[in-house]
Short mmCIF file of C-alpha atoms in Angstrom, two decimals:
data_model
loop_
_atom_site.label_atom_id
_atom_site.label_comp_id
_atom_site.label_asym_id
_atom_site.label_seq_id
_atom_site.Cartn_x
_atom_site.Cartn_y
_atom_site.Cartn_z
CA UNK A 1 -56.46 -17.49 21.96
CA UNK A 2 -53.49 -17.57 24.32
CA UNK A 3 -50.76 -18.15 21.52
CA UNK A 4 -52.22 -15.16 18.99
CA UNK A 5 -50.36 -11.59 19.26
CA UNK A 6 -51.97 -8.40 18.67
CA UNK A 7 -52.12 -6.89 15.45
CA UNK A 8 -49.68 -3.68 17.02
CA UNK A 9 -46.99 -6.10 17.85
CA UNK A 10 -46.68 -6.77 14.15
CA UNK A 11 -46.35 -3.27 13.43
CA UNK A 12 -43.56 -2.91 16.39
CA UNK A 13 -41.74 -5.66 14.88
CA UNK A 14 -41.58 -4.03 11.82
CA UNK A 15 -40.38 -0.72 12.75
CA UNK A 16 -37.65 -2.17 14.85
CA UNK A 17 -36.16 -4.01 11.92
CA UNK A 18 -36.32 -0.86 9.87
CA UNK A 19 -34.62 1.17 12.90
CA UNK A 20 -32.29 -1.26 12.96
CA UNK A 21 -31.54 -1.32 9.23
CA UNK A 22 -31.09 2.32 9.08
CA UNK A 23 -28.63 2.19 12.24
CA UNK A 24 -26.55 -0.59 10.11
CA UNK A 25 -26.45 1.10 7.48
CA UNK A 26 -25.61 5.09 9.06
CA UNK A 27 -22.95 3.21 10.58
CA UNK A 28 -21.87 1.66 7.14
CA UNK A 29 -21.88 5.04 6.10
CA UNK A 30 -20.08 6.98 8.68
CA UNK A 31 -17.43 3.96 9.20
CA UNK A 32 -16.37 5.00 5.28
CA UNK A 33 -16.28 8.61 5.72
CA UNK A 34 -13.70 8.17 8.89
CA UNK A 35 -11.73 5.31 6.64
CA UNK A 36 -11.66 7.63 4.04
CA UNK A 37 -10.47 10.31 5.55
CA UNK A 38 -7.29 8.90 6.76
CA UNK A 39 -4.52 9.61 4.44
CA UNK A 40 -1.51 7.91 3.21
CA UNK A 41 2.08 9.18 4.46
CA UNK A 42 3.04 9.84 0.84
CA UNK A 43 0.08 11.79 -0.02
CA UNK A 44 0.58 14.29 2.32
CA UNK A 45 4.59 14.26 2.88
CA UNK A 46 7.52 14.57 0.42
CA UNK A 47 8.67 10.83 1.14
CA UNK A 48 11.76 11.87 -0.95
CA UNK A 49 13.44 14.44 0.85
CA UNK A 50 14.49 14.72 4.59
CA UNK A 51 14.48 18.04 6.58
CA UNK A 52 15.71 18.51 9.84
CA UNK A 53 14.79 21.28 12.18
CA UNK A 54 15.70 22.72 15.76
CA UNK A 55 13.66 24.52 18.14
CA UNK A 56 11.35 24.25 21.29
CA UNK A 57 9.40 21.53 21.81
CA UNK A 58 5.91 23.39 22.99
CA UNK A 59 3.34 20.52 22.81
CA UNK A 60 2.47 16.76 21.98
CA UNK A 61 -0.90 15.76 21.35
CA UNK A 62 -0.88 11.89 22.55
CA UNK A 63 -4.04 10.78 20.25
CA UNK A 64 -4.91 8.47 17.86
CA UNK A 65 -4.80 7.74 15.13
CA UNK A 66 -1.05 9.45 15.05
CA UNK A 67 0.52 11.46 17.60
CA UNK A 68 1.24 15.14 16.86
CA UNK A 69 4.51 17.17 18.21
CA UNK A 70 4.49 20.91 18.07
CA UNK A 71 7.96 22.92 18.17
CA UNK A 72 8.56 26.66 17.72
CA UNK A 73 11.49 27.13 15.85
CA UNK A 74 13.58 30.35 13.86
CA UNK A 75 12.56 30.98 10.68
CA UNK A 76 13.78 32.94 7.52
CA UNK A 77 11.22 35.70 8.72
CA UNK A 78 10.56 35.32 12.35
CA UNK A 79 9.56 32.40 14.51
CA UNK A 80 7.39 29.69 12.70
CA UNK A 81 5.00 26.43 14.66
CA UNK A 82 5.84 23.78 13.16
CA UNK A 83 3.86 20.62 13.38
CA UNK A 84 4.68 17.17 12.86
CA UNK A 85 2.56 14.10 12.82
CA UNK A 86 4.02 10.72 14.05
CA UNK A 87 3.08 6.99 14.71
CA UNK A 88 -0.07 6.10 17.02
CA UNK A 89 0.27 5.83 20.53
CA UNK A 90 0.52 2.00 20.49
CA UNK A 91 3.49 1.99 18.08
CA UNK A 92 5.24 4.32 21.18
CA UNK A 93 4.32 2.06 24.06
CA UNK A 94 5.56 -1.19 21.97
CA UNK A 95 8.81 0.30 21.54
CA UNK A 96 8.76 1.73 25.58
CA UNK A 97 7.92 5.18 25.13
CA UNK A 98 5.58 6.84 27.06
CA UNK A 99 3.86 10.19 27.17
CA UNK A 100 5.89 10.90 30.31
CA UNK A 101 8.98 11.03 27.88
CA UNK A 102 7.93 13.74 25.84
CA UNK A 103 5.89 15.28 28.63
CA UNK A 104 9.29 15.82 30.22
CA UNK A 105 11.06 17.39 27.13
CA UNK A 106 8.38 19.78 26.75
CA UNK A 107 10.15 23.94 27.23
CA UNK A 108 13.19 22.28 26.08
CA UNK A 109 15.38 22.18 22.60
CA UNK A 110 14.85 19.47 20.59
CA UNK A 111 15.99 18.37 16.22
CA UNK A 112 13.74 17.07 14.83
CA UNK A 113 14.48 15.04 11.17
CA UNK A 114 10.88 14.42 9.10
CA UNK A 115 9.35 15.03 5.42
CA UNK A 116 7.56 18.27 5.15
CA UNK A 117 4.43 18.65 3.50
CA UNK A 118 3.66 18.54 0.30
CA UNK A 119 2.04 21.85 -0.05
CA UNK A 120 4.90 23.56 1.87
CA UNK A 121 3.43 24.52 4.91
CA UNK A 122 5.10 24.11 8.57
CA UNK A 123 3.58 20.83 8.66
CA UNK A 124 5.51 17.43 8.47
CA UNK A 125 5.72 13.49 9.10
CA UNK A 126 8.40 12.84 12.04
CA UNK A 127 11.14 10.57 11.21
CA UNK A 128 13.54 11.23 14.13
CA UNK A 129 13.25 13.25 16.99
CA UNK A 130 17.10 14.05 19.21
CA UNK A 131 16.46 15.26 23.13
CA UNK A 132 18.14 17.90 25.02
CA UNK A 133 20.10 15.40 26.45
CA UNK A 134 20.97 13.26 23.37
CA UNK A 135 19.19 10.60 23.76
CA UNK A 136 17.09 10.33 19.92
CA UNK A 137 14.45 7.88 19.04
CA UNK A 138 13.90 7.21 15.52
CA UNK A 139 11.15 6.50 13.98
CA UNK A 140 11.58 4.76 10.73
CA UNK A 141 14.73 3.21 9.28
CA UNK A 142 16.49 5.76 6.55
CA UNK A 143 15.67 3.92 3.79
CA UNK A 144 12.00 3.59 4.27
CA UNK A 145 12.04 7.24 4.47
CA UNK A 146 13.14 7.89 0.89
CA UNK A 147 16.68 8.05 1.79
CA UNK A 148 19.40 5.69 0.55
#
């Protein structure tokens, strides 16, 4: 009787592959949701027109998936936030930038070239963004932007 299992290890057996079934498949499920949530660049942005803005760069969230830059700029009617989403933080340290670099430009002037959003808000996809001192990185080349 050595080699036969009790009856209740059956039963365990059992309920661990259904545990692990419903894990797989909440996974499955939540996996889609977050897939499906991201968004394409010309679904949200006006891919076919460029805008360019000057102000204060106030903040940059360094976080995937995309990195977001906050400036404060003049407006029609007062001061307006502006936001702009950008590449993740990979695509940054392949080219050499760092979170340093914008850390440092943060209190100071800054243009900043992107496609606003669709629905008009102060909300856009960064293209181009020109430092204090000059020095500009650019994000995507003119034409893949919409522009000729």
């Amino acid at each position: 009787m050595a080699g036969l299992r009790p009856a209740a290890t059956d039963g365990r057996v059992f309920l661990k592959r259904i545990i692990r079934c419903t894990l797989i498949l909440l996974n499955v499920i939540v996996g889609s949701a977050i897939l499906s949530a991201h968004h394409s660049t010309t679904a949200e942005f006006d891919v076919t027109r460029r805008m360019t803005l000057s102000g204060t760069l106030t903040k940059v969230d360094w976080v995937n998936p995309h990195i977001v830059v906050f400036v404060d700029a003049k407006g029609p009617s007062g001061p307006e936030a502006w936001k702009f989403e950008s590449n993740p933080p990979a695509w940054f340290r392949r080219v050499g930038v760092s979170r340093a670099d914008f850390a440092k430009a943060i209190g100071q002037a800054v243009t900043v070239e992107g496609n606003r959003a669709k629905d008009g808000s102060l909300y856009g996809y960064l293209l181009k963004v020109t430092f204090a001192g000059g020095n500009s990185l650019e994000l995507v080349a003119a034409q893949a932007a919409g522009n000729p």
